[in-house]
């Protein structure tokens, strides 16, 4: 009897442990669906708080949550750590601008451009480095829209309405105080070519023009690592270290005779205030 009761007790404990394990897996899966931060929580990283510590991320191999390939040509590669780059170069709208010192310019494996560690007061952060930025430089960030144009110094950040015509800018905002969205890759920049009222027109390297508000902030200069596209990989094995899988071979290089045609430049894109969200109420009609 004692042996039977002991075996029943062991079976109940095993069943209870399996139930707790299933509940924990279910709660972890649910949290990953709700906020998309489960992989950070599992690593003990608070993503709601800014940190300079590199974040270790698992590789997806180009596959989605269902295990199917979503992006072809991705797989393998060296381990990478993500740096939380701050694209908001927003300074005070009145008074003296925010002055920060460049502590170091570093390589970022998750982007083509270099990043810089800057500090002002008691805060430090990562930003996208400009072409000639180096350790020891002082950079300014101002949000004041001035009637008289300021002197455009590389690395400084100003509203587009305060910059003179012809200035090369990067990390350009589409909507005010939302952070840079355009011209963040290595060697890219836009050129301020025209001001019409409270709007500024910027010409991109593709010759396409975009119309944004004069209150949108941009950083003066070109993005660092301008020779990024000139690097020669040299071998297929080195490409695998970059996480590039070989193509299937069906892609063929096209010529102008029977391939891509020269198309006219697309019209100017006007970025105004976003529209109000659509109503979630649906009515059935008969």
Short mmCIF file of C-alpha atoms in Angstrom, two decimals:
data_model
loop_
_atom_site.label_atom_id
_atom_site.label_comp_id
_atom_site.label_asym_id
_atom_site.label_seq_id
_atom_site.Cartn_x
_atom_site.Cartn_y
_atom_site.Cartn_z
CA UNK A 1 0.00 0.00 0.00
CA UNK A 2 2.82 2.34 0.86
CA UNK A 3 4.48 1.68 -2.50
CA UNK A 4 1.21 2.32 -4.34
CA UNK A 5 0.57 5.59 -2.49
CA UNK A 6 4.15 6.69 -3.18
CA UNK A 7 3.77 5.97 -6.91
CA UNK A 8 0.47 7.91 -7.01
CA UNK A 9 2.16 10.84 -5.25
CA UNK A 10 5.02 10.85 -7.78
CA UNK A 11 2.56 10.79 -10.70
CA UNK A 12 0.55 13.70 -9.26
CA UNK A 13 3.72 15.75 -8.75
CA UNK A 14 4.87 15.04 -12.31
CA UNK A 15 1.44 16.01 -13.65
CA UNK A 16 1.53 19.26 -11.62
CA UNK A 17 5.01 20.17 -12.89
CA UNK A 18 3.93 19.60 -16.51
CA UNK A 19 0.87 21.81 -15.94
CA UNK A 20 2.98 24.62 -14.49
CA UNK A 21 5.44 24.33 -17.37
CA UNK A 22 2.61 24.59 -19.91
CA UNK A 23 1.17 27.64 -18.12
CA UNK A 24 4.55 29.38 -18.09
CA UNK A 25 5.04 28.71 -21.81
CA UNK A 26 1.55 30.00 -22.54
CA UNK A 27 2.05 33.20 -20.51
CA UNK A 28 5.43 33.83 -22.18
CA UNK A 29 3.92 33.31 -25.65
CA UNK A 30 1.00 35.63 -24.81
CA UNK A 31 3.32 38.38 -23.57
CA UNK A 32 5.38 38.15 -26.75
CA UNK A 33 2.23 38.66 -28.82
CA UNK A 34 0.89 41.51 -26.71
CA UNK A 35 3.91 43.83 -26.55
CA UNK A 36 6.58 42.21 -28.73
CA UNK A 37 9.16 42.58 -25.96
CA UNK A 38 9.30 39.05 -24.59
CA UNK A 39 12.72 38.32 -26.07
CA UNK A 40 14.09 41.41 -24.30
CA UNK A 41 12.35 40.51 -21.04
CA UNK A 42 13.79 37.01 -21.23
CA UNK A 43 17.26 38.57 -21.43
CA UNK A 44 16.57 40.78 -18.42
CA UNK A 45 16.64 44.06 -20.40
CA UNK A 46 14.23 46.90 -19.69
CA UNK A 47 13.51 48.26 -23.16
CA UNK A 48 11.36 51.08 -21.74
CA UNK A 49 14.51 52.68 -20.33
CA UNK A 50 17.30 53.96 -22.55
CA UNK A 51 20.64 52.22 -22.18
CA UNK A 52 24.07 52.36 -23.77
CA UNK A 53 24.61 48.67 -23.14
CA UNK A 54 24.52 46.62 -26.37
CA UNK A 55 21.46 44.37 -26.50
CA UNK A 56 21.98 40.77 -27.61
CA UNK A 57 19.35 39.73 -30.13
CA UNK A 58 18.58 36.27 -31.51
CA UNK A 59 18.80 35.84 -35.28
CA UNK A 60 15.62 35.22 -37.26
CA UNK A 61 17.21 33.80 -40.42
CA UNK A 62 14.67 35.73 -42.46
CA UNK A 63 11.77 33.78 -40.95
CA UNK A 64 8.65 35.08 -39.26
CA UNK A 65 6.82 33.97 -36.15
CA UNK A 66 5.32 31.01 -38.04
CA UNK A 67 8.71 29.68 -39.14
CA UNK A 68 8.21 30.53 -42.80
CA UNK A 69 10.70 32.55 -44.82
CA UNK A 70 9.65 36.18 -45.16
CA UNK A 71 12.93 37.64 -46.43
CA UNK A 72 15.04 35.60 -48.83
CA UNK A 73 18.82 35.72 -48.85
CA UNK A 74 19.16 36.00 -45.06
CA UNK A 75 20.81 33.43 -42.81
CA UNK A 76 23.80 32.74 -40.60
CA UNK A 77 26.28 35.51 -39.99
CA UNK A 78 28.26 36.70 -37.02
CA UNK A 79 26.48 37.51 -33.78
CA UNK A 80 25.31 41.14 -33.60
CA UNK A 81 24.32 43.41 -30.74
CA UNK A 82 21.79 46.21 -31.15
CA UNK A 83 22.56 49.75 -29.98
CA UNK A 84 19.67 52.02 -29.06
CA UNK A 85 20.36 54.99 -31.33
CA UNK A 86 18.49 58.20 -30.49
CA UNK A 87 17.26 59.84 -33.70
CA UNK A 88 15.65 62.78 -31.89
CA UNK A 89 18.06 65.72 -32.04
CA UNK A 90 15.52 68.08 -30.49
CA UNK A 91 16.90 71.03 -28.51
CA UNK A 92 15.27 73.81 -26.45
CA UNK A 93 13.00 76.19 -28.39
CA UNK A 94 14.12 79.19 -26.35
CA UNK A 95 17.46 80.19 -24.91
CA UNK A 96 20.81 78.59 -25.48
CA UNK A 97 21.03 75.36 -27.52
CA UNK A 98 21.87 71.99 -26.01
CA UNK A 99 25.65 71.42 -26.17
CA UNK A 100 27.01 67.87 -26.15
CA UNK A 101 30.53 66.47 -26.40
CA UNK A 102 31.42 63.57 -28.69
CA UNK A 103 33.07 60.90 -26.55
CA UNK A 104 33.72 58.29 -29.25
CA UNK A 105 32.80 57.29 -32.80
CA UNK A 106 32.11 53.56 -33.09
CA UNK A 107 31.16 50.89 -35.60
CA UNK A 108 27.58 49.63 -35.49
CA UNK A 109 26.98 46.13 -36.89
CA UNK A 110 23.24 46.76 -37.32
CA UNK A 111 23.56 49.74 -39.70
CA UNK A 112 25.83 50.95 -42.48
CA UNK A 113 26.68 54.29 -40.83
CA UNK A 114 28.93 54.82 -37.81
CA UNK A 115 27.45 55.95 -34.52
CA UNK A 116 28.78 58.43 -31.98
CA UNK A 117 28.54 58.43 -28.19
CA UNK A 118 27.65 61.96 -27.07
CA UNK A 119 27.07 63.29 -23.55
CA UNK A 120 25.60 66.50 -22.23
CA UNK A 121 25.29 67.03 -18.48
CA UNK A 122 24.47 63.67 -16.86
CA UNK A 123 22.98 61.99 -19.96
CA UNK A 124 24.75 60.02 -22.66
CA UNK A 125 23.29 58.55 -25.85
CA UNK A 126 24.05 57.14 -29.29
CA UNK A 127 23.46 59.28 -32.40
CA UNK A 128 24.22 58.85 -36.10
CA UNK A 129 27.70 60.24 -36.73
CA UNK A 130 28.33 62.80 -39.47
CA UNK A 131 31.11 62.54 -42.05
CA UNK A 132 33.91 64.40 -40.21
CA UNK A 133 32.76 63.87 -36.62
CA UNK A 134 35.47 62.79 -34.19
CA UNK A 135 36.00 62.41 -30.46
CA UNK A 136 36.26 65.70 -28.59
CA UNK A 137 33.95 67.71 -30.87
CA UNK A 138 31.18 69.87 -29.43
CA UNK A 139 27.81 69.66 -31.19
CA UNK A 140 24.70 71.79 -30.67
CA UNK A 141 21.01 70.92 -30.87
CA UNK A 142 18.55 73.80 -31.13
CA UNK A 143 14.79 73.77 -31.63
CA UNK A 144 14.40 77.54 -32.01
CA UNK A 145 13.04 78.68 -35.37
CA UNK A 146 14.93 81.88 -36.16
CA UNK A 147 14.07 84.50 -38.77
CA UNK A 148 17.74 85.04 -39.63
CA UNK A 149 19.52 81.95 -40.91
CA UNK A 150 22.18 80.46 -38.69
CA UNK A 151 25.69 79.39 -39.62
CA UNK A 152 25.43 75.74 -40.66
CA UNK A 153 28.17 73.78 -38.86
CA UNK A 154 28.51 70.06 -39.51
CA UNK A 155 27.08 67.93 -36.73
CA UNK A 156 24.76 70.63 -35.37
CA UNK A 157 20.99 70.20 -35.46
CA UNK A 158 18.51 72.98 -36.31
CA UNK A 159 14.99 73.37 -37.70
CA UNK A 160 15.00 73.46 -41.49
CA UNK A 161 13.59 76.99 -41.48
CA UNK A 162 16.72 78.25 -39.69
CA UNK A 163 19.20 76.81 -42.19
CA UNK A 164 20.43 78.62 -45.34
CA UNK A 165 19.55 77.36 -48.81
CA UNK A 166 21.92 74.78 -50.27
CA UNK A 167 22.75 73.18 -46.92
CA UNK A 168 23.39 69.43 -46.91
CA UNK A 169 21.38 67.73 -44.15
CA UNK A 170 20.71 64.24 -42.86
CA UNK A 171 18.54 62.58 -40.19
CA UNK A 172 15.59 64.61 -41.46
CA UNK A 173 12.23 64.64 -39.71
CA UNK A 174 9.03 64.19 -41.71
CA UNK A 175 6.80 65.50 -38.92
CA UNK A 176 8.01 67.88 -36.15
CA UNK A 177 9.36 66.31 -32.96
CA UNK A 178 9.02 62.73 -34.19
CA UNK A 179 12.70 61.95 -34.78
CA UNK A 180 14.74 61.64 -37.96
CA UNK A 181 13.27 59.33 -40.59
CA UNK A 182 15.08 60.21 -43.84
CA UNK A 183 18.78 60.11 -44.87
CA UNK A 184 20.17 57.91 -42.09
CA UNK A 185 22.18 55.40 -44.16
CA UNK A 186 25.93 55.69 -44.74
CA UNK A 187 26.97 58.52 -47.07
CA UNK A 188 23.44 59.82 -47.67
CA UNK A 189 22.19 63.39 -47.36
CA UNK A 190 19.56 65.75 -48.70
CA UNK A 191 19.90 69.33 -49.91
CA UNK A 192 17.68 72.21 -48.84
CA UNK A 193 16.83 73.87 -52.17
CA UNK A 194 13.73 76.00 -51.58
CA UNK A 195 11.52 77.65 -48.93
CA UNK A 196 7.87 78.42 -49.68
CA UNK A 197 6.04 80.04 -46.80
CA UNK A 198 6.29 77.72 -43.81
CA UNK A 199 7.35 74.76 -45.98
CA UNK A 200 10.82 73.56 -46.98
CA UNK A 201 11.67 71.49 -50.04
CA UNK A 202 14.55 69.01 -49.81
CA UNK A 203 16.10 67.22 -52.78
CA UNK A 204 17.19 63.67 -52.10
CA UNK A 205 20.09 61.83 -53.81
CA UNK A 206 17.51 60.08 -56.02
CA UNK A 207 16.54 63.57 -57.36
CA UNK A 208 13.16 63.18 -55.74
CA UNK A 209 11.91 66.15 -53.71
CA UNK A 210 9.98 66.17 -50.45
CA UNK A 211 8.01 69.02 -48.91
CA UNK A 212 8.09 69.20 -45.10
CA UNK A 213 7.37 71.76 -42.41
CA UNK A 214 10.00 74.35 -41.52
CA UNK A 215 9.78 73.17 -37.89
CA UNK A 216 11.18 69.74 -38.78
CA UNK A 217 14.66 69.22 -37.40
CA UNK A 218 17.65 68.04 -39.43
CA UNK A 219 21.37 67.57 -38.79
CA UNK A 220 23.88 69.47 -40.90
CA UNK A 221 26.28 67.46 -43.06
CA UNK A 222 26.53 64.05 -44.65
CA UNK A 223 26.24 60.71 -42.85
CA UNK A 224 29.54 59.03 -41.98
CA UNK A 225 31.17 56.03 -43.69
CA UNK A 226 30.69 57.42 -47.20
CA UNK A 227 32.77 54.63 -48.77
CA UNK A 228 30.39 51.94 -47.52
CA UNK A 229 29.22 50.93 -51.02
CA UNK A 230 32.80 50.76 -52.32
CA UNK A 231 33.83 47.93 -50.00
CA UNK A 232 34.63 44.71 -51.84
CA UNK A 233 33.52 41.54 -50.04
CA UNK A 234 35.87 39.38 -52.08
CA UNK A 235 34.55 35.88 -51.38
CA UNK A 236 31.36 33.98 -50.77
CA UNK A 237 32.53 32.81 -47.35
CA UNK A 238 32.97 36.41 -46.18
CA UNK A 239 29.46 37.19 -47.44
CA UNK A 240 28.14 34.42 -45.18
CA UNK A 241 29.75 36.19 -42.20
CA UNK A 242 27.60 39.21 -43.09
CA UNK A 243 24.50 36.99 -42.99
CA UNK A 244 24.04 36.91 -46.78
CA UNK A 245 22.89 33.61 -48.24
CA UNK A 246 23.56 32.80 -51.90
CA UNK A 247 20.83 33.52 -54.43
CA UNK A 248 19.06 30.81 -56.36
CA UNK A 249 20.57 32.03 -59.63
CA UNK A 250 17.35 32.99 -61.43
CA UNK A 251 18.17 36.69 -61.20
CA UNK A 252 19.96 37.95 -64.28
CA UNK A 253 21.60 41.32 -64.76
CA UNK A 254 19.44 43.42 -67.06
CA UNK A 255 20.67 45.97 -69.57
CA UNK A 256 19.02 49.10 -70.88
CA UNK A 257 18.15 47.35 -74.14
CA UNK A 258 15.69 44.82 -72.73
CA UNK A 259 15.61 45.63 -69.02
CA UNK A 260 14.89 48.63 -66.86
CA UNK A 261 13.86 51.80 -68.63
CA UNK A 262 14.69 55.37 -67.64
CA UNK A 263 11.62 56.82 -65.90
CA UNK A 264 10.85 60.47 -65.09
CA UNK A 265 11.38 61.79 -61.58
CA UNK A 266 8.38 61.29 -59.30
CA UNK A 267 6.43 64.38 -58.16
CA UNK A 268 7.15 66.20 -54.90
CA UNK A 269 5.89 64.39 -51.80
CA UNK A 270 4.11 66.73 -49.38
CA UNK A 271 4.26 65.59 -45.74
CA UNK A 272 1.54 67.32 -43.73
CA UNK A 273 -0.13 66.47 -40.44
CA UNK A 274 -1.31 62.87 -40.33
CA UNK A 275 -5.02 62.24 -40.81
CA UNK A 276 -7.31 61.28 -37.93
CA UNK A 277 -7.61 57.50 -37.42
CA UNK A 278 -10.55 55.86 -39.14
CA UNK A 279 -13.53 54.88 -37.03
CA UNK A 280 -13.58 51.27 -35.82
CA UNK A 281 -17.38 51.05 -36.17
CA UNK A 282 -18.61 49.18 -39.21
CA UNK A 283 -22.23 49.15 -40.41
CA UNK A 284 -23.76 46.37 -42.48
CA UNK A 285 -25.86 47.39 -45.46
CA UNK A 286 -28.50 45.28 -47.12
#
